């Protein structure tokens, strides 16, 4: 079935981007150039002037230079670089001349598109401006209903393209890269990544939870409360970050590869430390999400580090109980002892102090951005092993700090606390009670 779909899409692609469309685009550019009296040449000095200076009495939300940058950013990309290289390899240096000629006539097409977007743009009650081809179709065409349908279809397919279809020419997906480099089939690479993700999840859930699953099979209501909390929290910590990564990053991957990369990236920061993409290319928000996942880690009695999923879940449940003005923290029909909540708060605070103090110290000593140093510190204290590539370049003091964080993170929060404070006898006396204002 997939081969039939691929064959159909290939035929459509060959037809759409075949000679008829090329002729139509160039002919349209020539026609517009003639109708406008070679506008791109006559008005070039004025365009250069307004490139750095705002138009007199002009209205809008951005400067002329900002509008130029916006138009260029939507036009220039990997396709321009790859397209030029492909054309020169196929047709020789002469192909570059023909591209220049096509671009000369294409200027009027671009000008017409921008002009129509400005002419038919809309301003809402807040003064915000919206425009584009969909507004042009909706308002410029004689048949308004037909124009509205075309505009809706344009917007719909633009959204679909944003999920990877429009970036397939930039494809540097994991499977394709491995296939081209080592000759491994795309399906095999996808299967290996899926298996690795499953192994990471299995290792991060914990042995006690697997015992529950073994004894009670898929009867969730028979599980212990801890197993229920672990499974629910783990599922949320996989799905929610995966959705976040899917929409935030990996726009250069096609649909299925983008989905796999998002799922893999949501799983690996909490347990394994594998990465299938260049982490330094992720957005700041995605790096922050990964820091949170590395600090949370896996589940108790598992092979993973971090403060543990149960600690994170108890903190959230405690917040929920406080908001609802409940005296007890509950989950799945069971009350959680106050001492457990106290331990969870202590562990979370300890991990946060280690993570923040270590990252800030490295940042000050090395003169590097705090965000990058916090990422390395979170990876160390969570015993994950991910890096943005700066660790090998750090001085010996910073590397020692990371080693200490890895050791403390591997020993575990409660073990460290009991080792330091368990020998102190506080006696049975209780001090007077007094309240303190918080928040």
Coordinates of C-alpha atoms in Angstrom, one line a residue, residues 75-370:
X75 CA 12.0 32.7 0.5
X76 CA 15.6 31.8 1.1
X77 CA 16.4 28.4 2.6
X78 CA 18.0 25.1 2.1
X79 CA 16.1 24.6 -1.2
X80 CA 17.9 27.6 -2.7
X81 CA 21.3 26.2 -1.9
X82 CA 20.6 22.6 -2.9
X83 CA 18.7 23.8 -6.0
X84 CA 21.5 25.9 -7.3
X85 CA 24.0 23.1 -6.7
X86 CA 21.8 20.5 -8.4
X87 CA 21.2 22.8 -11.4
X88 CA 24.9 23.4 -11.9
X89 CA 25.7 19.7 -11.6
X90 CA 23.0 18.9 -14.1
X91 CA 23.4 21.7 -16.6
X92 CA 26.8 23.2 -15.9
X93 CA 27.7 26.8 -15.1
X94 CA 25.3 28.0 -17.8
X95 CA 22.4 27.0 -15.6
X96 CA 23.4 29.8 -13.2
X97 CA 22.8 32.4 -16.0
X98 CA 19.4 31.1 -16.7
X99 CA 18.5 31.2 -13.0
X100 CA 19.6 34.8 -12.9
X101 CA 17.3 35.5 -15.8
X102 CA 14.4 33.7 -14.2
X103 CA 15.0 35.6 -11.0
X104 CA 14.9 38.9 -12.8
X105 CA 11.4 38.2 -14.0
X106 CA 10.5 36.5 -10.7
X107 CA 11.0 39.8 -8.9
X108 CA 7.7 41.1 -10.3
X109 CA 5.9 37.9 -9.3
X110 CA 7.2 38.4 -5.7
X111 CA 6.3 42.1 -5.8
X112 CA 2.8 41.4 -7.0
X113 CA 2.3 38.8 -4.2
X114 CA 3.4 41.2 -1.5
X115 CA 1.4 44.1 -3.0
X116 CA -1.8 42.0 -3.1
X117 CA -1.2 40.9 0.5
X118 CA -0.9 44.5 1.6
X119 CA -3.9 45.6 -0.5
X120 CA -6.3 42.9 0.9
X121 CA -4.9 42.6 4.4
X122 CA -7.3 43.0 7.4
X123 CA -7.0 45.0 10.6
X124 CA -8.9 43.7 13.7
X125 CA -10.2 45.7 16.6
X126 CA -6.9 45.6 18.4
X127 CA -5.1 47.0 15.4
X128 CA -3.4 43.7 14.6
X129 CA -2.8 43.2 10.9
X130 CA -3.4 39.8 9.1
X131 CA -2.8 39.2 5.4
X132 CA -1.6 36.7 2.8
X133 CA -2.7 34.7 -0.2
X134 CA -5.8 33.4 1.6
X135 CA -7.1 36.9 2.2
X136 CA -6.3 37.8 -1.4
X137 CA -8.4 34.8 -2.6
X138 CA -11.2 35.6 -0.2
X139 CA -11.5 39.3 -1.0
X140 CA -10.1 39.8 -4.5
X141 CA -11.9 37.1 -6.5
X142 CA -15.3 38.0 -8.0
X143 CA -17.0 35.0 -6.6
X144 CA -16.6 35.5 -2.8
X145 CA -17.7 32.0 -1.8
X146 CA -15.3 30.3 -4.2
X147 CA -12.5 32.6 -3.1
X148 CA -13.3 31.8 0.6
X149 CA -13.0 28.0 -0.2
X150 CA -9.7 28.5 -2.0
X151 CA -8.4 30.6 0.9
X152 CA -9.5 27.9 3.4
X153 CA -7.8 25.2 1.3
X154 CA -4.6 27.3 1.1
X155 CA -4.5 27.8 4.8
X156 CA -5.3 24.1 5.5
X157 CA -2.5 22.8 3.2
X158 CA -0.1 25.3 4.6
X159 CA -0.7 23.9 8.1
X160 CA -0.3 20.4 6.8
X161 CA 2.9 21.4 5.1
X162 CA 4.2 22.8 8.4
X163 CA 4.3 19.3 9.8
X164 CA 7.1 18.3 7.5
X165 CA 5.7 18.0 4.0
X166 CA 7.2 21.4 3.0
X167 CA 10.6 20.4 4.4
X168 CA 11.1 17.1 2.7
X169 CA 13.7 18.5 0.4
X170 CA 15.7 19.3 3.5
X171 CA 15.4 15.7 4.7
X172 CA 18.3 14.8 7.0
X173 CA 16.3 12.3 9.0
X174 CA 18.0 9.7 11.0
X175 CA 17.0 6.8 8.8
X176 CA 18.0 8.5 5.6
X177 CA 21.4 9.6 6.9
X178 CA 22.2 6.1 8.2
X179 CA 20.9 4.5 5.0
X180 CA 23.1 6.8 2.8
X181 CA 26.1 6.4 5.1
X182 CA 26.1 2.8 6.0
X183 CA 23.6 1.3 3.5
X184 CA 21.2 0.2 6.2
X185 CA 17.5 0.2 5.1
X186 CA 15.2 3.0 6.3
X187 CA 12.8 0.4 7.8
X188 CA 15.6 -1.3 9.8
X189 CA 16.8 2.0 11.3
X190 CA 13.2 3.0 12.3
X191 CA 12.7 -0.4 14.0
X192 CA 16.0 -0.1 15.9
X193 CA 15.1 3.4 17.2
X194 CA 11.7 2.0 18.3
X195 CA 13.2 -0.9 20.1
X196 CA 15.7 1.4 21.8
X197 CA 12.9 3.7 23.0
X198 CA 11.0 0.6 24.4
X199 CA 14.1 -0.6 26.2
X200 CA 14.6 2.8 27.7
X201 CA 11.0 2.9 28.9
X202 CA 11.2 -0.6 30.3
X203 CA 14.4 0.2 32.2
X204 CA 13.0 3.4 33.6
X205 CA 9.7 2.0 35.0
X206 CA 11.3 0.0 37.9
X207 CA 11.4 -3.6 38.9
X208 CA 8.5 -3.4 41.5
X209 CA 6.2 -2.0 38.8
X210 CA 7.1 -4.8 36.4
X211 CA 6.4 -7.3 39.2
X212 CA 2.9 -5.8 39.5
X213 CA 2.4 -6.1 35.8
X214 CA 3.6 -9.7 35.8
X215 CA 1.3 -10.7 38.7
X216 CA -1.8 -8.8 37.7
X217 CA -1.3 -8.6 33.9
X218 CA -3.4 -5.7 32.5
X219 CA -5.8 -5.4 35.5
X220 CA -4.7 -1.9 36.4
X221 CA -7.1 -1.6 39.3
X222 CA -5.3 -4.5 41.1
X223 CA -1.9 -2.7 41.0
X224 CA -0.3 -1.1 44.0
X225 CA -0.8 2.6 44.3
X226 CA 2.9 3.2 43.6
X227 CA 2.7 1.3 40.3
X228 CA -0.3 3.2 39.3
X229 CA 1.4 6.5 40.0
X230 CA 4.6 5.4 38.2
X231 CA 2.7 4.2 35.1
X232 CA 0.5 7.3 34.9
X233 CA 3.4 9.7 35.4
X234 CA 5.6 7.9 32.9
X235 CA 2.9 8.0 30.3
X236 CA 2.4 11.7 30.8
X237 CA 6.2 12.3 30.8
X238 CA 6.4 10.6 27.4
X239 CA 3.3 11.9 25.6
X240 CA 3.3 15.5 26.7
X241 CA 7.0 16.2 25.9
X242 CA 6.7 14.2 22.6
X243 CA 3.9 16.5 21.5
X244 CA 6.0 19.5 22.6
X245 CA 9.1 18.4 20.7
X246 CA 6.9 17.5 17.6
X247 CA 5.6 21.1 17.3
X248 CA 8.7 22.9 18.6
X249 CA 11.5 21.2 16.7
X250 CA 12.3 18.7 14.0
X251 CA 10.6 20.7 11.3
X252 CA 13.2 19.5 8.8
X253 CA 12.0 15.9 9.2
X254 CA 9.2 14.2 7.3
X255 CA 6.0 13.1 9.2
X256 CA 6.9 9.6 10.5
X257 CA 10.6 10.5 11.1
X258 CA 9.5 13.6 13.0
X259 CA 7.1 11.6 15.1
X260 CA 9.8 9.0 15.9
X261 CA 12.4 11.7 16.7
X262 CA 9.9 13.4 19.1
X263 CA 9.0 10.2 20.9
X264 CA 12.7 9.2 21.2
X265 CA 13.7 12.6 22.5
X266 CA 10.9 12.5 25.1
X267 CA 12.0 9.1 26.4
X268 CA 15.8 9.3 26.4
X269 CA 16.5 12.4 28.7
X270 CA 15.0 10.6 31.7
X271 CA 16.9 7.4 31.5
X272 CA 19.4 6.5 28.7
X273 CA 21.2 9.5 27.3
X274 CA 21.0 8.6 23.7
X275 CA 20.4 11.3 21.1
X276 CA 19.5 10.9 17.5
X277 CA 19.8 14.6 16.5
X278 CA 22.2 17.5 17.2
X279 CA 21.0 18.8 20.6
X280 CA 22.7 22.1 20.2
X281 CA 20.3 22.8 17.3
X282 CA 17.2 22.5 19.5
X283 CA 15.4 25.6 20.6
X284 CA 15.9 27.1 24.0
X285 CA 12.4 25.9 25.1
X286 CA 13.2 22.3 24.1
X287 CA 16.5 22.4 26.0
X288 CA 14.6 23.6 29.1
X289 CA 12.2 20.8 28.6
X290 CA 15.1 18.3 28.4
X291 CA 16.6 19.8 31.6
X292 CA 13.3 19.1 33.5
X293 CA 13.1 15.6 32.1
X294 CA 16.7 14.8 33.1
X295 CA 16.1 16.1 36.6
X296 CA 13.0 14.0 37.0
X297 CA 14.7 10.8 35.7
X298 CA 13.1 7.3 35.9
X299 CA 11.2 5.5 38.6
X300 CA 12.3 4.0 42.0
X301 CA 14.2 0.6 41.8
X302 CA 14.9 1.2 38.1
X303 CA 18.2 1.6 36.2
X304 CA 17.6 5.4 35.8
X305 CA 18.8 8.3 37.9
X306 CA 17.2 11.6 38.7
X307 CA 14.8 12.6 41.6
X308 CA 12.4 9.9 40.3
X309 CA 8.9 10.1 38.8
X310 CA 7.2 9.4 42.1
X311 CA 8.9 12.4 43.6
X312 CA 7.7 14.6 40.8
X313 CA 4.2 13.1 41.0
X314 CA 4.0 13.7 44.8
X315 CA 5.0 17.3 44.4
X316 CA 2.2 17.8 41.9
X317 CA -0.3 16.0 44.0
X318 CA 0.8 18.1 47.0
X319 CA 0.1 21.3 45.0
X320 CA -3.3 19.9 43.9
X321 CA -4.2 19.1 47.5
X322 CA -3.2 22.6 48.6
X323 CA -5.2 24.2 45.9
X324 CA -8.2 22.1 46.9
X325 CA -7.7 22.9 50.6
X326 CA -7.3 19.2 51.4
X327 CA -5.5 18.2 54.6
X328 CA -4.2 14.9 53.0
X329 CA -2.5 14.2 49.7
X330 CA -4.4 11.4 48.0
X331 CA -3.9 9.3 44.8
X332 CA -6.1 6.5 43.4
X333 CA -8.2 6.3 46.6
X334 CA -5.3 6.1 49.0
X335 CA -3.9 8.6 51.4
X336 CA -0.1 9.4 51.3
X337 CA 1.8 9.7 54.5
X338 CA 3.0 13.2 55.3
X339 CA 6.6 12.0 55.9
X340 CA 6.7 10.7 52.3
X341 CA 5.7 14.2 51.0
X342 CA 8.4 15.7 53.2
X343 CA 11.0 13.3 51.8
X344 CA 9.9 14.1 48.2
X345 CA 10.2 17.9 48.8
X346 CA 13.6 17.4 50.4
X347 CA 14.9 15.3 47.5
X348 CA 13.6 17.7 44.9
X349 CA 15.1 20.7 46.6
X350 CA 18.5 18.8 46.9
X351 CA 18.6 18.0 43.2
X352 CA 17.6 21.6 42.3
X353 CA 20.4 23.1 44.5
X354 CA 23.0 20.7 43.1
X355 CA 21.9 21.3 39.6
X356 CA 21.7 25.1 39.8
X357 CA 24.8 25.6 42.0
X358 CA 26.9 23.4 39.7
X359 CA 25.6 25.0 36.5
X360 CA 26.1 28.5 37.8
X361 CA 29.6 27.8 39.1
X362 CA 30.6 26.3 35.7
X363 CA 29.1 29.3 33.9
X364 CA 31.0 31.8 36.0
X365 CA 34.3 30.0 35.9
X366 CA 34.2 29.2 32.1
X367 CA 32.4 32.4 30.9
X368 CA 29.8 30.3 29.0
X369 CA 26.1 30.9 28.7
X370 CA 24.2 29.8 31.8

